CSV table of C-alpha atoms and ligand atoms in Angstrom, one decimal:
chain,number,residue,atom,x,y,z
F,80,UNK,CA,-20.9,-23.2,-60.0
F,81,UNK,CA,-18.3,-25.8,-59.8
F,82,UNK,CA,-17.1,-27.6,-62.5
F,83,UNK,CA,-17.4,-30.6,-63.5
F,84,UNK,CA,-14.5,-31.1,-65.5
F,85,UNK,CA,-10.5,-29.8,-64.8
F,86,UNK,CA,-8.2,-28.1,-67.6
F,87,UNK,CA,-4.7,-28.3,-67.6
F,88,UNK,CA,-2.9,-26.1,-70.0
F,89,UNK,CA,0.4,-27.0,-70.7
F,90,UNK,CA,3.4,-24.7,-71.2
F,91,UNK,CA,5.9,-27.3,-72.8
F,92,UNK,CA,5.3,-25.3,-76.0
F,93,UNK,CA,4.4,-21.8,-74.5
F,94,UNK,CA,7.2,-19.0,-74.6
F,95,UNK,CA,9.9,-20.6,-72.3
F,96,UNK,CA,11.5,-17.3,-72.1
F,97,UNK,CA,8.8,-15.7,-70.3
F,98,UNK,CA,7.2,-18.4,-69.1
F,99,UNK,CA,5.4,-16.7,-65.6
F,100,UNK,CA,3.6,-14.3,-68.0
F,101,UNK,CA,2.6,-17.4,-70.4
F,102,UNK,CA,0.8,-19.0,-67.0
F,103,UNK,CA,-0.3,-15.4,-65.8
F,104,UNK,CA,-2.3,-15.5,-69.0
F,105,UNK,CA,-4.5,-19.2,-68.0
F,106,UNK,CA,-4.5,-18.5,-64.6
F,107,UNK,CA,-7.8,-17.1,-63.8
F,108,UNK,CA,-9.5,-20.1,-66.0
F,109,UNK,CA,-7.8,-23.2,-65.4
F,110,UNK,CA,-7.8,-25.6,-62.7
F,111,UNK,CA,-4.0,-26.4,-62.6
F,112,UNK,CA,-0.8,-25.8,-64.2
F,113,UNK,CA,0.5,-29.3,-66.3
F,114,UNK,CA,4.4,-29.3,-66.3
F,115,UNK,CA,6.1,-31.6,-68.4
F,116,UNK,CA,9.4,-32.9,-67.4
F,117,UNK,CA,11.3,-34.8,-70.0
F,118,UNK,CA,15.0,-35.8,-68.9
F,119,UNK,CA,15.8,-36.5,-73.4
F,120,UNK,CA,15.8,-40.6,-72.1
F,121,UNK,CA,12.8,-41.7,-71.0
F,122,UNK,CA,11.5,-39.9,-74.6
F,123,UNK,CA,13.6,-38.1,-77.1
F,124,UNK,CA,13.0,-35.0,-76.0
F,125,UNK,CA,14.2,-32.6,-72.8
F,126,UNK,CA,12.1,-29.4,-71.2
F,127,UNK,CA,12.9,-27.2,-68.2
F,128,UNK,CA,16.1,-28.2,-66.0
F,129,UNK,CA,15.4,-28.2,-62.1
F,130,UNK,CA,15.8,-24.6,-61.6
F,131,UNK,CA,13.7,-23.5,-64.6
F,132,UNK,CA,10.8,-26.3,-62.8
F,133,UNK,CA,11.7,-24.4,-59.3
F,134,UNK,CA,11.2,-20.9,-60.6
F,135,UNK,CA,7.8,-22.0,-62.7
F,136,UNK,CA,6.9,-23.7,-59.7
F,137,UNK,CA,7.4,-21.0,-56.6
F,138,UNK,CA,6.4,-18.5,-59.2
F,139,UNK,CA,2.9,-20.1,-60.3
F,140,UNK,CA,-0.3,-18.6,-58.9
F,141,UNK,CA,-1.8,-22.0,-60.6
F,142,UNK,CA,-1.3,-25.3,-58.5
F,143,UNK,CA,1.1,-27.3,-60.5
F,144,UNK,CA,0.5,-30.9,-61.7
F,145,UNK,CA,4.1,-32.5,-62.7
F,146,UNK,CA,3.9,-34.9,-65.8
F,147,UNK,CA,7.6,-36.6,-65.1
F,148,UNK,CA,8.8,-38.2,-68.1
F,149,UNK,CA,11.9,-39.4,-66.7
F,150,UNK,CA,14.1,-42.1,-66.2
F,151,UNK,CA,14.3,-42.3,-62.4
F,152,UNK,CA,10.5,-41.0,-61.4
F,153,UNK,CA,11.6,-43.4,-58.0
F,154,UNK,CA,13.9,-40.7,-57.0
F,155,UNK,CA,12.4,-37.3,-58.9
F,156,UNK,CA,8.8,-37.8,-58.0
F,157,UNK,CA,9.0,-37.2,-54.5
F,158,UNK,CA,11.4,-34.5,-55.1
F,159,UNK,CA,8.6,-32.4,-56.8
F,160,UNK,CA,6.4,-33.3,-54.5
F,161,UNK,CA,8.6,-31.9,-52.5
F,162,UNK,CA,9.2,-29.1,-54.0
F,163,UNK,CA,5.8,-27.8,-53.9
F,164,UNK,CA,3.8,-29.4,-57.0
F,165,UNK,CA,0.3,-30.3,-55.9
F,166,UNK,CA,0.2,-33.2,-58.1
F,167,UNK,CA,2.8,-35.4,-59.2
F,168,UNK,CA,2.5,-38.3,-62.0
F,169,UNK,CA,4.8,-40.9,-62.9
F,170,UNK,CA,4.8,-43.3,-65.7
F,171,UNK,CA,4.4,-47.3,-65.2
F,172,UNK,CA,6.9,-48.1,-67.1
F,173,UNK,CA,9.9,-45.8,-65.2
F,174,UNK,CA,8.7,-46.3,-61.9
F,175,UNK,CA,10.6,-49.1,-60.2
F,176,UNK,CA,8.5,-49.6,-57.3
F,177,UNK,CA,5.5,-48.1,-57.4
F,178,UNK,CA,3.4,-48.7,-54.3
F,179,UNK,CA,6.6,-46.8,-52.4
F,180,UNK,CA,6.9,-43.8,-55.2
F,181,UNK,CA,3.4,-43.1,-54.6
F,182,UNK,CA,4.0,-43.2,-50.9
F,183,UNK,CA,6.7,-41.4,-51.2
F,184,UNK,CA,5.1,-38.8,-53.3
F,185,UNK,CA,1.8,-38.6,-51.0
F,186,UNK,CA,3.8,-38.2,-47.9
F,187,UNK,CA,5.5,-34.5,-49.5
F,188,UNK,CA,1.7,-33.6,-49.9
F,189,UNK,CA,0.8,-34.3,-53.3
F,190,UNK,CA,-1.3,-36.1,-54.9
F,191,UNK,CA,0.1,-38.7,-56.5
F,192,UNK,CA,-0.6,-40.1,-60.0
F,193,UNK,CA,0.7,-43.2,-62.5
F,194,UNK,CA,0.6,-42.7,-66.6
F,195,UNK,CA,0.7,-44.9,-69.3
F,196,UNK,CA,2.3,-44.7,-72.1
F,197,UNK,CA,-0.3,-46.1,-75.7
F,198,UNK,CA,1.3,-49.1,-75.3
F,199,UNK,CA,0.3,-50.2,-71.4
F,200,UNK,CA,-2.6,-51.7,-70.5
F,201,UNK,CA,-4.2,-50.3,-67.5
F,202,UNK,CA,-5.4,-54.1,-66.2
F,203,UNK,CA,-1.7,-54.4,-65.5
F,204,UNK,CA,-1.9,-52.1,-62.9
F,205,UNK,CA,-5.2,-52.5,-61.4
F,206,UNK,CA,-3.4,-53.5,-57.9
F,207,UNK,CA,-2.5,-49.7,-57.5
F,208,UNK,CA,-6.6,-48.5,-57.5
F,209,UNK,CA,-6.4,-48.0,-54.0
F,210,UNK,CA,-3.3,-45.9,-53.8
F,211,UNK,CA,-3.4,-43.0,-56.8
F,212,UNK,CA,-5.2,-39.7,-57.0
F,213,UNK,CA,-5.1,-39.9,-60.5
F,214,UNK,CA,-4.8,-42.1,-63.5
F,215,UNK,CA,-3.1,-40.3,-67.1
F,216,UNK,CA,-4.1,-42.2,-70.1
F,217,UNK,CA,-1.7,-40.7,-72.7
F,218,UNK,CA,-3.1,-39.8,-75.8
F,219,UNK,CA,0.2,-39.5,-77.8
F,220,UNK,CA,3.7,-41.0,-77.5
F,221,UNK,CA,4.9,-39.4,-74.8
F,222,UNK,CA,7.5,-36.2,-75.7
F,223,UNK,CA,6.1,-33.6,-77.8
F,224,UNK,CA,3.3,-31.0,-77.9
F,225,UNK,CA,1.7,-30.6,-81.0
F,226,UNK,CA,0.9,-34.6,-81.9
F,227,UNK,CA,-2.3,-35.9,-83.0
F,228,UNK,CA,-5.2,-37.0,-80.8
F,229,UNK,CA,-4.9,-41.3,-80.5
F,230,UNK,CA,-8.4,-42.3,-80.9
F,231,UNK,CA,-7.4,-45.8,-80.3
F,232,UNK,CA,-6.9,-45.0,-76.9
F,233,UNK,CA,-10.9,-44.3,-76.2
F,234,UNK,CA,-10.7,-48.0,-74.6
F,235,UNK,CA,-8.2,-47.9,-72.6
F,236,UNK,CA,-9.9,-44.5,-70.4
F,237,UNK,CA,-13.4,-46.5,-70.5
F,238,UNK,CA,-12.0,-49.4,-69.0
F,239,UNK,CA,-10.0,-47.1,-66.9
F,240,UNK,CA,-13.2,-44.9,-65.7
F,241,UNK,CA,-14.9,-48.6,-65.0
F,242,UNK,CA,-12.4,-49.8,-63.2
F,243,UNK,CA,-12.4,-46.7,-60.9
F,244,UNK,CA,-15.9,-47.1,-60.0
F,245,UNK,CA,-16.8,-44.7,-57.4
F,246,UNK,CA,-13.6,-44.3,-56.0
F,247,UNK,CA,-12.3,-39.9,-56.2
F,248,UNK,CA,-10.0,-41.0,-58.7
F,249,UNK,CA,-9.4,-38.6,-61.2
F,250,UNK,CA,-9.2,-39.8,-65.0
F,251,UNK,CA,-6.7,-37.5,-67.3
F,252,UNK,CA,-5.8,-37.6,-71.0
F,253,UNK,CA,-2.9,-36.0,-72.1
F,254,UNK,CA,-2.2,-34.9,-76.2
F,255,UNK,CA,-3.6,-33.5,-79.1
F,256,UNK,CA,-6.8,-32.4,-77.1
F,257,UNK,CA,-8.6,-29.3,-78.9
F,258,UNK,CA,-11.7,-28.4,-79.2
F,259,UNK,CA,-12.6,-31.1,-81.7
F,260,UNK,CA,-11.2,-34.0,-79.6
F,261,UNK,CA,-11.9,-33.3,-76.1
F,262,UNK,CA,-15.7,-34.2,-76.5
F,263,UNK,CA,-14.6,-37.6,-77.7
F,264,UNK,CA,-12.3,-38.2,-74.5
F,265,UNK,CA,-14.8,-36.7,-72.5
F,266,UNK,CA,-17.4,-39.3,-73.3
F,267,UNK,CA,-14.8,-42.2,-72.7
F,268,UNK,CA,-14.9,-41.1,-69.5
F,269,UNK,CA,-12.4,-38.8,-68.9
F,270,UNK,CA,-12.5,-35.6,-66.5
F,271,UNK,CA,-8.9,-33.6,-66.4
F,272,UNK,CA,-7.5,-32.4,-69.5
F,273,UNK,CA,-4.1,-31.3,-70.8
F,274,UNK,CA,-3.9,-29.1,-73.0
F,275,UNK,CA,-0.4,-27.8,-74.4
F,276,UNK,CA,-0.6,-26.5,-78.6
F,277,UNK,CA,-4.5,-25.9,-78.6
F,278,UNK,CA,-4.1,-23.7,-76.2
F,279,UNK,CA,-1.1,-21.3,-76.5
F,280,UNK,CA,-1.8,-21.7,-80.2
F,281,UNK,CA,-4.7,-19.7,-80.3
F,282,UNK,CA,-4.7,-16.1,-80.1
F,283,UNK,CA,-6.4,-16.0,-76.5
F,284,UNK,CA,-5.7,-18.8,-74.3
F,285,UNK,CA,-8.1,-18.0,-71.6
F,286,UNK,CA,-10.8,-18.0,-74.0
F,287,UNK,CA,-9.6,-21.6,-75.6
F,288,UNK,CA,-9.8,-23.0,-72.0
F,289,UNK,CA,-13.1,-21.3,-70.9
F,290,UNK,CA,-14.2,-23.0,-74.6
F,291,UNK,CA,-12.4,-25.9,-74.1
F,292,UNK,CA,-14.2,-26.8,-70.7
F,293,UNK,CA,-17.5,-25.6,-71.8
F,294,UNK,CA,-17.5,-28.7,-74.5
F,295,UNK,CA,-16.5,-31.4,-72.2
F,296,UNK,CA,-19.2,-29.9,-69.4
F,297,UNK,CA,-21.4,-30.3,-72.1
F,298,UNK,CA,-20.7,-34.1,-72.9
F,299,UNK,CA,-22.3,-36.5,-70.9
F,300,UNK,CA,-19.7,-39.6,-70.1
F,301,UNK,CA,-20.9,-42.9,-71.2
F,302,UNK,CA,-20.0,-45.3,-68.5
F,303,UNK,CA,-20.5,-49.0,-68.2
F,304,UNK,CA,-18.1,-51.3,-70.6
A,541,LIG,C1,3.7,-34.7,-74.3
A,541,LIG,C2,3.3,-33.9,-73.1
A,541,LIG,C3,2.1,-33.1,-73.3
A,541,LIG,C4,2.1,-32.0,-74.3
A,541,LIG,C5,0.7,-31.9,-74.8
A,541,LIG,O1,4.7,-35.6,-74.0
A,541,LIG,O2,3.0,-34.8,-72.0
A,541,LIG,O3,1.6,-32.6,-72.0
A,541,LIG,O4,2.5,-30.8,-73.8
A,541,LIG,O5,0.7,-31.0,-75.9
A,541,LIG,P1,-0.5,-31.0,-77.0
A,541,LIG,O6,-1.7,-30.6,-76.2
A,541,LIG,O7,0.0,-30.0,-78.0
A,541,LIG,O8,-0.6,-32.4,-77.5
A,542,LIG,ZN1,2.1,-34.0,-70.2
């Protein structure tokens, strides 16, 4: 049966130095691949360069949702759209002009997604419901695997999965989800889930996603703010 949930591991903190057998080890269980680009200015941190993203990305039996945490997401979004990544999301608060990124983006044939950092409200950016595939509520600052879990932030994804009514759009949190957070997120709504530490933490990471997505299919959202 299908699920009713997504799980995106993330390999930001996964073995960088073998990283197609890291994703070789979700890929039968997950829905897709979350690749986090960080350029060391939009957060204080940097990941793969654009070859290393090239090789994960031609080389990852897993469709491959980009998470760009970069300065210029104008110009590098549609390049990873372009590049093959199913999904691309940029954050709010990089993105020039958005309406043409996401254009821009949808026309290299992704799907095209804006995040917010804690800090932005999502009634800022309520003009762009008709437009996105995806909203990312991000759980954490944005920049390094292995934070804790914002509650705080519960609000911010039920107004989000409000505001989305029925449109298809999908709702995705992003840091410190494990298996004792993700029920909480999933009942704020939420429906696609990173998951970075939690995952190649644990000593089977197929088994941690297949656990993972068995609690938020078990947790019934509670919509209507
Ligand atoms: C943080 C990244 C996350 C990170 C999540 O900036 O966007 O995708 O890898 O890692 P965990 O699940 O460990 O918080
Ligand atoms: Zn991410």
């Amino acid at each position: 049966m299908k699920s009713s949930v997504r799980i995106h591991p993330s390999i930001l903190n996964a073995d960088h130095s073998n990283i197609l057998s890291e994703i070789e080890r979700v890929s039968k269980v997950s829905d897709f691949l979350h690749l986090d680009i960080l350029d060391g200015k939009f957060a204080p941190n940097t990941s793969f360069t654009w070859e290393q993203a090239l090789h994960i990305i031609s080389g990852s039996p897993l469709p491959v949702d980009a998470h760009l945490m970069v300065i210029d997401s104008d110009v590098q979004g549609p390049q990873y759209a372009e590049a093959g990544c199913k999904s691309v999301t940029v954050h709010v608060e990089s993105t020039k002009d958005i309406k043409r990124t996401i254009r821009n983006i949808k026309s290299n044939g992704a799907r095209a997604s804006l995040a917010l950092k804690p800090a932005s409200q999502i009634e800022t950016y309520i003009d762009h419901l008709d437009d996105v595939d995806m909203f990312l509520i991000m759980t954490v600052e944005p920049g390094f695997g292995g934070q804790s879990f914002m509650s705080e932030m519960m609000d911010k994804v039920s107004k989000t999965r409000h505001l989305i009514g029925d449109r298809p759009i999908w709702l995705q949190v992003d840091g410190g989800i494990s298996k004792a957070t993700i029920e909480i997120a999933r009942a704020a709504g939420a429906d696609t889930f990173v998951a970075g530490s939690a995952v190649y933490k644990s000593d089977d990471p197929a088994e941690m996603i297949n656990a993972l997505r068995a609690l938020a299919e078990r947790t019934k959202p509670v919509i209507g703010v």
